[in-house]
Tab-separated table of C-alpha atoms in Angstrom:
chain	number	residue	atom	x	y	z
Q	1	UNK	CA	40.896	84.157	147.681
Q	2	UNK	CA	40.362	81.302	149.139
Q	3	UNK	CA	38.572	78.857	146.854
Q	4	UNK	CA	37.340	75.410	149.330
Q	5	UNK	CA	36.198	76.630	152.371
Q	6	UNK	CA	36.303	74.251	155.406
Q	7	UNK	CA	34.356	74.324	158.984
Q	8	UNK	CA	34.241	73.412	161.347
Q	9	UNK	CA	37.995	74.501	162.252
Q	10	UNK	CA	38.100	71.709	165.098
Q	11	UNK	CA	35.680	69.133	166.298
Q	12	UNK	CA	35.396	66.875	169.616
Q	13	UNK	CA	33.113	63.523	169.203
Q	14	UNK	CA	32.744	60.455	171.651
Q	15	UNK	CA	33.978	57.278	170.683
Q	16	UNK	CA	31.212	56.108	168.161
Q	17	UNK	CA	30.079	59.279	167.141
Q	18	UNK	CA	29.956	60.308	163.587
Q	19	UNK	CA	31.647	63.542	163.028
Q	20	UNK	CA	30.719	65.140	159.759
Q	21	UNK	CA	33.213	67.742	158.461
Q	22	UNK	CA	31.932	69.795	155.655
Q	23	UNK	CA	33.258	71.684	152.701
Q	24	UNK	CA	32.099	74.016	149.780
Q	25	UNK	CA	34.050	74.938	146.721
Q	26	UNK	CA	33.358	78.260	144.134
Q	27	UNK	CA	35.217	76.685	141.086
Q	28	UNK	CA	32.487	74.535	139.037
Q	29	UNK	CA	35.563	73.835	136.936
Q	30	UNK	CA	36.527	71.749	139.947
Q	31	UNK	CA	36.031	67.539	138.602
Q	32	UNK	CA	38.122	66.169	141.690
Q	33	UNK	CA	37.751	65.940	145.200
Q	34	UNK	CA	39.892	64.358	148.100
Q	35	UNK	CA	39.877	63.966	152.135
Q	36	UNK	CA	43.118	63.148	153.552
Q	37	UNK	CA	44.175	62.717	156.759
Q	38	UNK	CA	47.414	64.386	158.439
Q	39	UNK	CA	48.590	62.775	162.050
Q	40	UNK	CA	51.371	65.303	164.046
Q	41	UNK	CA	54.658	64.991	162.325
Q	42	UNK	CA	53.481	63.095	159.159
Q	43	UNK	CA	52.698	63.755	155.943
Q	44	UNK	CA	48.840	64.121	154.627
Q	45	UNK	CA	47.771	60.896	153.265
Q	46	UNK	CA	44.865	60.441	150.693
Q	47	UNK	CA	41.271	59.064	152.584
Q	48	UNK	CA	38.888	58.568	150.150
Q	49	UNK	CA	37.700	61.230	146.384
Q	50	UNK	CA	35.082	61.787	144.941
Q	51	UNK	CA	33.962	63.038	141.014
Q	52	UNK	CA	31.275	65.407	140.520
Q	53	UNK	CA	29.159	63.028	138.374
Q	54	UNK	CA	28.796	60.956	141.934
Q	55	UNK	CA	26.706	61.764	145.054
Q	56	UNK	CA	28.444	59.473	147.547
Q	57	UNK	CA	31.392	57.372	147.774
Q	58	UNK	CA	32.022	54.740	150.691
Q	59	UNK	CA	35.383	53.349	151.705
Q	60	UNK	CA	35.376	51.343	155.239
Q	61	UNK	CA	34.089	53.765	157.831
Q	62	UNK	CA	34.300	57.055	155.800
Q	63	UNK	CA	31.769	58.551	153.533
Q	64	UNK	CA	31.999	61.513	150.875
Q	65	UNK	CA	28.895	62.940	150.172
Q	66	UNK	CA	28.598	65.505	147.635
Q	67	UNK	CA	26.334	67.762	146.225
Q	68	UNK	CA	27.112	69.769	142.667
Q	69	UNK	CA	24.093	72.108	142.899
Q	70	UNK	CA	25.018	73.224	145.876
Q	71	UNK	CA	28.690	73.263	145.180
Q	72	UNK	CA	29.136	71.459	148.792
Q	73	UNK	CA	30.842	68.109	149.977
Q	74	UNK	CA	31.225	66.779	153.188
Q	75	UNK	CA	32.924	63.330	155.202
Q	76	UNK	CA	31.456	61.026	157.466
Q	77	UNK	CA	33.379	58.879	159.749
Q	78	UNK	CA	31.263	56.232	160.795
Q	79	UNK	CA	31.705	54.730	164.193
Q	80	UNK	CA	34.725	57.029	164.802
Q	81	UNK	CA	37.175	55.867	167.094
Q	82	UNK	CA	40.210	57.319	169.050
Q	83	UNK	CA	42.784	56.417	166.387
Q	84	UNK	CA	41.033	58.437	164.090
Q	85	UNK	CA	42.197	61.725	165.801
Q	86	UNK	CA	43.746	63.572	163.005
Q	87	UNK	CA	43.585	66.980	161.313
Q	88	UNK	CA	41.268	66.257	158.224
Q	89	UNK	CA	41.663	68.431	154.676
Q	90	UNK	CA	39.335	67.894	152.284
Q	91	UNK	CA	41.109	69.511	149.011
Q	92	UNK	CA	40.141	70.171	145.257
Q	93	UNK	CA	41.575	70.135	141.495
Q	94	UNK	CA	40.447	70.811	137.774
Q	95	UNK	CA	41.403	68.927	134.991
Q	96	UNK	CA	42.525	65.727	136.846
Q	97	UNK	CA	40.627	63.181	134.383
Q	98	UNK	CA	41.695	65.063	130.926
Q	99	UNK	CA	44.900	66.925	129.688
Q	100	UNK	CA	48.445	66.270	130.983
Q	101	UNK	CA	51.228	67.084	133.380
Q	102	UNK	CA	50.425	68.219	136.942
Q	103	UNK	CA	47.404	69.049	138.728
Q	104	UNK	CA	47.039	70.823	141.492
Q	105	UNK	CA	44.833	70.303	144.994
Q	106	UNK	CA	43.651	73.337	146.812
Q	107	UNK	CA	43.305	73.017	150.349
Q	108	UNK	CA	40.639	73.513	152.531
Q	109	UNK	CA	42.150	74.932	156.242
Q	110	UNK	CA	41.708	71.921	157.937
Q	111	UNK	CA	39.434	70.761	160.940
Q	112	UNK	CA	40.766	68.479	163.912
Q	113	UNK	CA	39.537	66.055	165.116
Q	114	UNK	CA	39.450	64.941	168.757
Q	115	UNK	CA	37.402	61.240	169.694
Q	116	UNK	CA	37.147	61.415	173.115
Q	117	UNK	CA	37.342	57.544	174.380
H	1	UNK	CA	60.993	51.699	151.476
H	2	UNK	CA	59.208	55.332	151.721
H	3	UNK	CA	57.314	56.273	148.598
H	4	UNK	CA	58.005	59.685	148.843
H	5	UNK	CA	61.239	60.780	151.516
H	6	UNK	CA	62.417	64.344	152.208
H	7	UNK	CA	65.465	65.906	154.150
H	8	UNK	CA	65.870	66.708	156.491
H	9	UNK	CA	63.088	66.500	158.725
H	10	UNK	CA	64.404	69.456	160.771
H	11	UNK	CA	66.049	72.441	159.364
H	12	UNK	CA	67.147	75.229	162.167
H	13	UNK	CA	68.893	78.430	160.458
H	14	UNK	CA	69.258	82.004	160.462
H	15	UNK	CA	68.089	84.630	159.052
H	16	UNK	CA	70.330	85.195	155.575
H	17	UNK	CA	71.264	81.967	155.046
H	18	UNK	CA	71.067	79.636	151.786
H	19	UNK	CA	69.414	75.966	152.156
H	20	UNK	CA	67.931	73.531	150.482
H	21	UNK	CA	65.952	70.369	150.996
H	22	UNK	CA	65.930	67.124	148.946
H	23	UNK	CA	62.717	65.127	148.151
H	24	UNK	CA	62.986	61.612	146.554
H	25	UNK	CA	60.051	59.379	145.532
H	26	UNK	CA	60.768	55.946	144.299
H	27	UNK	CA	56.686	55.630	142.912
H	28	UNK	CA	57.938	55.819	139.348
H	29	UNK	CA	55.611	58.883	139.297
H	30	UNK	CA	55.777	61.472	136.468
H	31	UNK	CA	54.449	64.843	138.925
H	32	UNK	CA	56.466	65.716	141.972
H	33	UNK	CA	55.264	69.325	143.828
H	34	UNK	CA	56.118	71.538	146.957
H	35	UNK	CA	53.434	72.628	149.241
H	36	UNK	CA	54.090	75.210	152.077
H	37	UNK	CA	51.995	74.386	155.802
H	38	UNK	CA	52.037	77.439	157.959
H	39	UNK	CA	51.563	77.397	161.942
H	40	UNK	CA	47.856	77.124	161.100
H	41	UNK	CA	48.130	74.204	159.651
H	42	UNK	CA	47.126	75.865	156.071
H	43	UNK	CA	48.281	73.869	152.776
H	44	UNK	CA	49.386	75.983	149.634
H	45	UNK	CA	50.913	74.851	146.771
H	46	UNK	CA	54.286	76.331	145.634
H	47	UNK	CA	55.410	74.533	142.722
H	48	UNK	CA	54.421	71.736	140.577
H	49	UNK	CA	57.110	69.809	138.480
H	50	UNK	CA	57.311	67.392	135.349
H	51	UNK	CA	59.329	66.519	132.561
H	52	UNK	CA	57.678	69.005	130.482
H	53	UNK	CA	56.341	71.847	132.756
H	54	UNK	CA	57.411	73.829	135.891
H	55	UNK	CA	54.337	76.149	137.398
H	56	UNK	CA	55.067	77.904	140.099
H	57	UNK	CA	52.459	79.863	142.248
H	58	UNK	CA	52.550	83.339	141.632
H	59	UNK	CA	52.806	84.051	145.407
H	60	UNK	CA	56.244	82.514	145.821
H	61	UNK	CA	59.224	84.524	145.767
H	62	UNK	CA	61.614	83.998	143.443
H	63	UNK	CA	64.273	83.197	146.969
H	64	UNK	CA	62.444	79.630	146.395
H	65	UNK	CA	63.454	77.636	143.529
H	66	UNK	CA	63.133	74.141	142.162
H	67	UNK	CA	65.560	72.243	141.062
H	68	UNK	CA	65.097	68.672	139.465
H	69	UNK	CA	68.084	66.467	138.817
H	70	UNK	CA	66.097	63.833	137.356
H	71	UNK	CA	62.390	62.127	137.561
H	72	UNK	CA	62.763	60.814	140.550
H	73	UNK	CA	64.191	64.137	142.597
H	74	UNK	CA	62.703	67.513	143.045
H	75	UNK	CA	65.180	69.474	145.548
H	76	UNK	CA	63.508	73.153	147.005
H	77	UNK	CA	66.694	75.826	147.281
H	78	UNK	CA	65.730	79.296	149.460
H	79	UNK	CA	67.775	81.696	149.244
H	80	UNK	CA	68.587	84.506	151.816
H	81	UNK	CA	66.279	82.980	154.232
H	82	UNK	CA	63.714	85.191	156.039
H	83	UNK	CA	61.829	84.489	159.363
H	84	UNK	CA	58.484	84.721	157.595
H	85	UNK	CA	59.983	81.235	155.563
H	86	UNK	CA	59.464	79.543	158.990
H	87	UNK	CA	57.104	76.635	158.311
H	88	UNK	CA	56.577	72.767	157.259
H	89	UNK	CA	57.539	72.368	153.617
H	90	UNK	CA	56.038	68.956	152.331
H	91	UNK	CA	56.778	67.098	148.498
H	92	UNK	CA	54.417	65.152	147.055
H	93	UNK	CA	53.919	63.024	143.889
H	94	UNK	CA	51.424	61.805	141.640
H	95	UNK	CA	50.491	59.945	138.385
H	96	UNK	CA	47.651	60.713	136.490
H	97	UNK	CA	47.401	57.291	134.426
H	98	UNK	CA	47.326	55.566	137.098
H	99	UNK	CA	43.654	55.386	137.599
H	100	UNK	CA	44.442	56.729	141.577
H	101	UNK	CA	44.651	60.622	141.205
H	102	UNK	CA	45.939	61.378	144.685
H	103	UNK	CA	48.875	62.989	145.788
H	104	UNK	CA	51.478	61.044	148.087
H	105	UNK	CA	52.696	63.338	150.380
H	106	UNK	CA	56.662	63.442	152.289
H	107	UNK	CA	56.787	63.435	156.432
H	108	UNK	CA	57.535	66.754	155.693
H	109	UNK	CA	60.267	69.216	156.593
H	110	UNK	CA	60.224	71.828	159.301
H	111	UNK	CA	62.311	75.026	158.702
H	112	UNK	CA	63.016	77.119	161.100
H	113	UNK	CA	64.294	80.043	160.862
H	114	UNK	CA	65.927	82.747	163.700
């Protein structure tokens, strides 16, 4: 079962485009949301999160929006470039801001992302 | 002075065979986990590790194991390796007091198995 669902699978934009790459979750037990970012041969690294209790978050050129009632997030990369071609996971966890010990992300599938100069 | 290293970064082996790959982080952080990307590029978590709790996904077979010398090290041992084990095995860490809930993630490992 696959609980954050991701689309679309890839995505091809100009150079300052916006692509938007969207996400929905099932779990309303869910209190933490994250984007990263995964270039060939690295490592994911963390883009930007989001809590529930917030509608939109903006770091630089990327922008979580994020709507509980309909159990749906989404990114915005503003003014994308070609440097920002990248397979993008947006991801989710319960019980990040209370308890102890580990938390774990759930993945969405990923989308790529191709800015076309 | 990478936050979170893993090796190797290659792994070619055959089918049967015992491995294991190490995963340092030097973060100071508490959490250290395995995650499993397939050829489609799909994360799942395997294991997630601290002082006080090991959780391991209930889809993993019991040929992977954890092992965790200390804080700082969370080593992944397969046993008799199968071809369906083929895949990019990343670490992570995190803190949770931190204020910056986010995992940092390893350049990965790819295993491949023939």
């Amino acid at each position: 079962q696959q609980q954050v669902k991701q689309s679309p699978q890839s995505l091809i934009v100009q150079k300052g485009g916006i692509p938007i790459i969207n996400c929905a979750y099932e779990n309303t037990a869910f209190d933490y949301f994250p984007w990263y970012q995964q270039f060939p041969g690295k490592g994911p690294a963390l883009l930007i999160a989001i809590r529930p209790d917030v509608s939109e978050k903006k770091e630089g050129r990327f922008t979580i929006s994020f709507n509980k009632s309909a159990k749906q997030f989404s990114l915005h990369i503003m003014d994308s470039q070609p440097g920002d071609s990248a397979t993008y996971f947006c991801a989710a966890s319960m019980g990040v801001y209370s308890g102890a010990g580990s938390y774990q992300l759930t993945f969405g599938k990923g989308t790529k992302l191709s800015v076309i100069p | 002075d990478t936050a979170v290293s893993q090796t190797p970064k290659y792994l070619v082996t055959q089918m049967g065979n015992d491995k294991s790959i190490k995963c340092e982080q030097n973060l100071g952080h508490d959490t250290m986990y395995w995650y499993k990307q397939d050829s489609k590029k799909f994360l799942k978590i395997m294991f997630s590790y601290n002082n006080k709790e090991l959780i391991i996904n209930e889809t993993v077979p019991n040929r992977f194991s954890p092992k965790s010398p200390d804080k700082a090290h969370l080593n992944l041992h397969i046993n008799s390796l199968e071809l369906g084990d083929s895949a990019v095995y990343f670490c992570a860490s995190s803190q949770r007091d931190r204020g910056n809930y986010g995992y940092t993630f390893g350049s990965g490992t790819r295993l491949t198995v023939v």
